[in-house]
Short mmCIF file of C-alpha atoms and ligand atoms in Angstrom, two decimals:
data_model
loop_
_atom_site.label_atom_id
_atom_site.label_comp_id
_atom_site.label_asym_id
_atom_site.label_seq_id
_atom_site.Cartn_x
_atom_site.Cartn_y
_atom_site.Cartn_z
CA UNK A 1 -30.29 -0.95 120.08
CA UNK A 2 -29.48 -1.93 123.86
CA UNK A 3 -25.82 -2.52 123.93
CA UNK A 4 -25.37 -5.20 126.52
CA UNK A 5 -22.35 -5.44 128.66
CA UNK A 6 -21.08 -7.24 131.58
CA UNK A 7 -22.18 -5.00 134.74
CA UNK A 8 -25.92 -5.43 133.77
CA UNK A 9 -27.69 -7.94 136.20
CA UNK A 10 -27.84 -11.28 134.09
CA UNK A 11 -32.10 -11.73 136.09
CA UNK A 12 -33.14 -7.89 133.95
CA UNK A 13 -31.44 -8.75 131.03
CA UNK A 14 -33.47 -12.56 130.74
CA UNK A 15 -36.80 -10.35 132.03
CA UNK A 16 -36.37 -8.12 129.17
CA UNK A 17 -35.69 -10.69 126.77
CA UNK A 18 -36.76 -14.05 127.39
CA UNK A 19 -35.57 -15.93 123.84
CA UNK A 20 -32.17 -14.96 126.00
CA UNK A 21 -32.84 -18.47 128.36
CA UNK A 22 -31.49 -20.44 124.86
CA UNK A 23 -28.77 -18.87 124.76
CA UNK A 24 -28.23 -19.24 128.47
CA UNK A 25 -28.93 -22.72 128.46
CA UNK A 26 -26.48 -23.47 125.48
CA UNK A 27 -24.29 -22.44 127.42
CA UNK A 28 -24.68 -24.62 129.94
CA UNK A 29 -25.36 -21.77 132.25
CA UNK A 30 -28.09 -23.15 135.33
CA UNK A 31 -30.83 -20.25 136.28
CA UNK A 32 -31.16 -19.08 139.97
CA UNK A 33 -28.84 -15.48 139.35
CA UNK A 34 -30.14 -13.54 142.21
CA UNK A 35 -28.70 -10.17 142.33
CA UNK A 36 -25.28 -11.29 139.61
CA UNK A 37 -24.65 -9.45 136.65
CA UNK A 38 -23.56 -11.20 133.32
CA UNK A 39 -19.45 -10.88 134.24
CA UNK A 40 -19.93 -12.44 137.78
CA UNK A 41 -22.31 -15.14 135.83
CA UNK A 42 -19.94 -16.04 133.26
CA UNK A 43 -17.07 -16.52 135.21
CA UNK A 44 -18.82 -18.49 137.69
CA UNK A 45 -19.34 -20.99 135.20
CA UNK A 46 -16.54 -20.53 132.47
CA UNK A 47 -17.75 -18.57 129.75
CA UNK A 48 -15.84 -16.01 128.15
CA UNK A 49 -17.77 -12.49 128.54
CA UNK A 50 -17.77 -11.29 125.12
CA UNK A 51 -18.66 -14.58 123.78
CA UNK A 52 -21.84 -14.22 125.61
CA UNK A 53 -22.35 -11.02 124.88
CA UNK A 54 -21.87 -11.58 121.29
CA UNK A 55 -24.13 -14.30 121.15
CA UNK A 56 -26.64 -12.71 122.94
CA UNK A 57 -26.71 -9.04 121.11
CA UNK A 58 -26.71 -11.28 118.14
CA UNK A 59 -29.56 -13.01 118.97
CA UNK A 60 -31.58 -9.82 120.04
CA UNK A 61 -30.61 -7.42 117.14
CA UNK A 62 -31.00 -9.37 114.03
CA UNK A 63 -28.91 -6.49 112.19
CA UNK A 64 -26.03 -6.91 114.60
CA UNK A 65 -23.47 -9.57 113.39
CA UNK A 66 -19.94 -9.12 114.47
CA UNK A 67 -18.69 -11.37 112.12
CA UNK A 68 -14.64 -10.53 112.41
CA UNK A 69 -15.54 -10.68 116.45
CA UNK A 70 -17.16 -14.10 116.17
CA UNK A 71 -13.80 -15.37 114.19
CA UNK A 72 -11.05 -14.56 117.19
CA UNK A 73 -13.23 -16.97 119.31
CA UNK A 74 -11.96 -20.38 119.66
CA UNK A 75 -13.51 -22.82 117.58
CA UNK A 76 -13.99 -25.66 120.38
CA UNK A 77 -16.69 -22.91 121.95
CA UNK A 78 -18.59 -22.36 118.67
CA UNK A 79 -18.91 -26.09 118.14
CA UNK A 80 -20.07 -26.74 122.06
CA UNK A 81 -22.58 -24.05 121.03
CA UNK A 82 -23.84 -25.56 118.02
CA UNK A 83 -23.74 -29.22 119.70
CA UNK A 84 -26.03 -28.14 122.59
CA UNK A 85 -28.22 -26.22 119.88
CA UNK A 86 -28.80 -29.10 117.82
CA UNK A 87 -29.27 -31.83 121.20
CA UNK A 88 -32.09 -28.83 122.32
CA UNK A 89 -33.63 -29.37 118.82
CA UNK A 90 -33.66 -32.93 118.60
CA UNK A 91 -34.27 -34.07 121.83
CA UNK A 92 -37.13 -31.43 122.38
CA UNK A 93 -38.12 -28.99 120.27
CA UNK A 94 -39.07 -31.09 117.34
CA UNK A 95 -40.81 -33.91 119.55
CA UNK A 96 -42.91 -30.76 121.03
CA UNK A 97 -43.86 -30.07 117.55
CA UNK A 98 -44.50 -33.27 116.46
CA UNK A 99 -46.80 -34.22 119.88
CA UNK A 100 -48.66 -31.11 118.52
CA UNK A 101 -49.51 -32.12 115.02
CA UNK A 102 -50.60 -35.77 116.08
CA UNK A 103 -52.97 -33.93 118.43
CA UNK A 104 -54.13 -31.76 115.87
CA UNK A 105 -54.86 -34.75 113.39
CA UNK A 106 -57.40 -35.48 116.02
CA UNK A 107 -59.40 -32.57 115.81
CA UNK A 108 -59.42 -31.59 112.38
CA UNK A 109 -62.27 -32.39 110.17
CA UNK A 110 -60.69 -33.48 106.64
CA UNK A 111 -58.88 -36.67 107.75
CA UNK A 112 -56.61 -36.81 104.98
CA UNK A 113 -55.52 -33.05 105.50
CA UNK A 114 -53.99 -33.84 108.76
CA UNK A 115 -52.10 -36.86 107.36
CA UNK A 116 -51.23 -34.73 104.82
CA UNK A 117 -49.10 -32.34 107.39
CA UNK A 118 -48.04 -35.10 109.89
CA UNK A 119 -46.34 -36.75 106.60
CA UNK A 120 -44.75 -33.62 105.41
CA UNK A 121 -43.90 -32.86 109.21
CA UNK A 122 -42.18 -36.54 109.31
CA UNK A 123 -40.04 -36.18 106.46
CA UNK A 124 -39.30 -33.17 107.86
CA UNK A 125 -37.82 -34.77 110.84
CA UNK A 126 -35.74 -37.34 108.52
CA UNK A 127 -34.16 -34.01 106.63
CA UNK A 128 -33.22 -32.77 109.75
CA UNK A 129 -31.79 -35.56 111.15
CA UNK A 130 -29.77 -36.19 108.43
CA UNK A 131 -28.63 -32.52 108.10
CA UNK A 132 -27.47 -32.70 111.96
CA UNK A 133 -25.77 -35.91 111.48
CA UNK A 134 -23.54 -34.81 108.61
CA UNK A 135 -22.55 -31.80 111.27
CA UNK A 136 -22.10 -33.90 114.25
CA UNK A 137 -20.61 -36.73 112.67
CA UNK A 138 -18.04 -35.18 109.91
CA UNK A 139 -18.11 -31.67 110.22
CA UNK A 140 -18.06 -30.49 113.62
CA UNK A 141 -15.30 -33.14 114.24
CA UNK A 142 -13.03 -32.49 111.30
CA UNK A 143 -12.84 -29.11 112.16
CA UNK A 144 -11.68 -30.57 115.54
CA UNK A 145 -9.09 -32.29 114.04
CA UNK A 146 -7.87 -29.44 112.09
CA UNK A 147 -7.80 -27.48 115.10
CA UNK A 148 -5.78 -29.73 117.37
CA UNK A 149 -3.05 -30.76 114.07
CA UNK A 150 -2.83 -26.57 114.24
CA UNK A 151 -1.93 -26.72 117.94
CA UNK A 152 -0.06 -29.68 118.06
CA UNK A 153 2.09 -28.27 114.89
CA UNK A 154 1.77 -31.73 113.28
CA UNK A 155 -1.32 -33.77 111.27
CA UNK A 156 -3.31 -36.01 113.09
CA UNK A 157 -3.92 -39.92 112.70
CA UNK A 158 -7.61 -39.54 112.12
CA UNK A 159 -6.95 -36.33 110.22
CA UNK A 160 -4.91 -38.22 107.65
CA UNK A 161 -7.00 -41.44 107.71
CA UNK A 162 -10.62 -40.06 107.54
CA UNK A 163 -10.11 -36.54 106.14
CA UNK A 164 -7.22 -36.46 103.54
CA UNK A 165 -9.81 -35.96 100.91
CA UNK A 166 -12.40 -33.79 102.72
CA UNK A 167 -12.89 -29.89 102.51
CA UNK A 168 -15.34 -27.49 104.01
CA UNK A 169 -16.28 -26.62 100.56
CA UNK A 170 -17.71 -30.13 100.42
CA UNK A 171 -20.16 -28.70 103.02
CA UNK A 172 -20.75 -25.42 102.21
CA UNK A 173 -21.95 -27.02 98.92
CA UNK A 174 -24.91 -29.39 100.53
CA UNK A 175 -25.71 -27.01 103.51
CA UNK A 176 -29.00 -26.07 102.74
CA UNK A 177 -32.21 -24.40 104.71
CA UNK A 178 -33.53 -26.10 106.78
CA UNK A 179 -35.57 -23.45 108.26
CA UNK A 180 -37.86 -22.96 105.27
CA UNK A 181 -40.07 -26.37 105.47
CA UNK A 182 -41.33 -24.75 108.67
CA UNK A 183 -42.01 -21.45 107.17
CA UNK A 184 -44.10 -23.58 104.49
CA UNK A 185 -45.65 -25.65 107.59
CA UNK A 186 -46.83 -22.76 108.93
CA UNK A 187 -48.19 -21.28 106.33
CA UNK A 188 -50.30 -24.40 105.49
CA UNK A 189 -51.70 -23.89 108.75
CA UNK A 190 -52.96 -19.91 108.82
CA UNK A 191 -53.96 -20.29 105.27
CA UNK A 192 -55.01 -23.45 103.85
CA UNK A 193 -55.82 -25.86 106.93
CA UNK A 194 -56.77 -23.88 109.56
CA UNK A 195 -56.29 -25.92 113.48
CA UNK A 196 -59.85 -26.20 115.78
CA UNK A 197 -60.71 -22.55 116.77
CA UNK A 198 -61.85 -24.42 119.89
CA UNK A 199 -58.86 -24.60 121.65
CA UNK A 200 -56.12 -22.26 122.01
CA UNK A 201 -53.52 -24.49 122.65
CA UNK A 202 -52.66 -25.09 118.37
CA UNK A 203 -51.84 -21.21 118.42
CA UNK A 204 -48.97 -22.69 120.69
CA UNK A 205 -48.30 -25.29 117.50
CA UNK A 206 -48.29 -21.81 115.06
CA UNK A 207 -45.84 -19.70 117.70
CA UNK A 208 -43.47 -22.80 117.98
CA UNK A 209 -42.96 -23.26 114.77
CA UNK A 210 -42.18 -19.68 114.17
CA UNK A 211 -39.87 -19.40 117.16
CA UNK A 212 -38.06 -22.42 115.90
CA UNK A 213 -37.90 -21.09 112.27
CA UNK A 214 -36.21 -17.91 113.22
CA UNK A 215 -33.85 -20.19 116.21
CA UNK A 216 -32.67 -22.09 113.11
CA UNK A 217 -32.25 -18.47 111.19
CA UNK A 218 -29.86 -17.99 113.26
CA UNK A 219 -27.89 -21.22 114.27
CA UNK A 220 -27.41 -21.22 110.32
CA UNK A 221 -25.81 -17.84 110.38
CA UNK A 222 -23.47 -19.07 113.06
CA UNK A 223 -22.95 -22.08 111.05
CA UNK A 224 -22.11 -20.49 107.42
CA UNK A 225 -20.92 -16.53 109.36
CA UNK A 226 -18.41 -18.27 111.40
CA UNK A 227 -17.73 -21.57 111.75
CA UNK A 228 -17.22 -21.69 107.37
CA UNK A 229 -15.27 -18.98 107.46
CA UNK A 230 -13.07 -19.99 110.69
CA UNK A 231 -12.76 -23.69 109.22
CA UNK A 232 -11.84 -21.61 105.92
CA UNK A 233 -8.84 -19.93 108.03
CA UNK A 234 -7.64 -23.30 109.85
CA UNK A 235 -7.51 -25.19 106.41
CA UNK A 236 -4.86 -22.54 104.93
CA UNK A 237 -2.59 -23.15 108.06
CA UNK A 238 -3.37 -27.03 107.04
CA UNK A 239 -2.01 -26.92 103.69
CA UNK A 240 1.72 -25.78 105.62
CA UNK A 241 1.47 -28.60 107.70
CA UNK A 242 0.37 -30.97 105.09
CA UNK A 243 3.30 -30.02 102.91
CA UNK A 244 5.71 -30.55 105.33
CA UNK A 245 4.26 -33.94 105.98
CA UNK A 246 4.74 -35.00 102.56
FE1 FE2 B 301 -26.47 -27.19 112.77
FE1 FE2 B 302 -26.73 -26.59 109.55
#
């Protein structure tokens, strides 16, 4: 395993891994490094160090999860991370695919067979829609509350008028995969309805649905390795507050 640390020169460590850029770009770090290494990066532009380099030996080393490290970072910055992951999906990603598989429905033989995947593909899409709005819209900003009642030593309006009934648990519960339609997707694809040998661009459909299967692997382990756990933590120093405030 490369251990990655702050004097290596941010360019070499994106040339030796390039699935590095999402990170970078999640970060809302632009390109154009020249001769910096990741410390002088990150500072630059406001990122803590060892969040980055966290995130990023997480992301190369699928057996490296520094779970108790991930938990001393400040929730706001794992939420920003998850936010810009999910816009990135969304607003790109999925349309990419999509494009793709209306192409494809073009040049495959067995009519019905390609409506067949653009369907599944399109409920899909509703799924995950719905599985990003229950993040943006209650989770990511209940934990927000939480948070700032913590800081602030005292519950918040919207804490007490949206949330009073709401747990994490309540999420943890429905949180589900939603990684594993694409795994299905593409295995329609190699085994049952093969795309046009004639053109190479549907091996780009195959290899973006697998990069985007394994992206999701692990936004989901940031979602139920750290942000669960952390919201766990923030709700016990809750129940204080909301006792007090009785
Ligand atoms: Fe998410
Ligand atoms: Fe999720």
């Amino acid at each position: 395993m490369m251990v990655i640390h702050g004097d290596i020169k941010m360019a070499d460590l994106i040339m030796g891994d390039i699935n590095i850029l999402a990170i970078i770009q999640r970060l809302n770090i632009p390109l154009g490094f020249k001769e910096k290494t990741v410390s002088e990066v990150c500072i630059e532009h406001n990122v803590d160090i060892q969040f980055f380099i966290q995130l990023t030996q997480s992301y190369r080393d699928k057996d490296y999860f520094p779970k108790d490290h991930f938990l001393t970072f400040p929730v706001e910055w794992i939420i920003d991370y998850l936010r810009n992951s999910h816009k990135c999906y969304v607003e790109h990603r999925i349309p990419t695919i999509e494009k793709q598989i209306i192409e494809l429905e073009n040049n495959i033989q067995n009519q019905n067979s390609s409506e067949l995947l653009l369907r599944f593909f399109r409920e899909y899409i509703q799924e995950f829609n719905t599985h990003i709005e229950i993040e943006e819209k209650i989770v990511f900003p209940y934990t927000i509350e939480i948070n700032k009642s913590i800081k602030d030593n005292q519950l918040t309006t919207t804490l007490k008028k949206r949330y009073s009934n709401y747990h994490i648990e309540d999420y943890v519960e429905a949180h589900n995969n939603i990684e594993e339609k694409l795994y299905d997707l593409k295995n329609i694809l190699i085994k049952y309805i093969p795309p046009p040998t004639t053109n190479c661009k549907y091996n780009t459909l195959i290899f973006d649905l697998f990069r985007l299967e394994n992206d999701l692997k692990d936004h989901s382990d940031i979602e139920d390795k750290v942000l669960i756990p952390k919201v766990h933590l923030l709700e016990k120093k809750l129940k204080k507050l909301k006792m007090e405030d009785k």
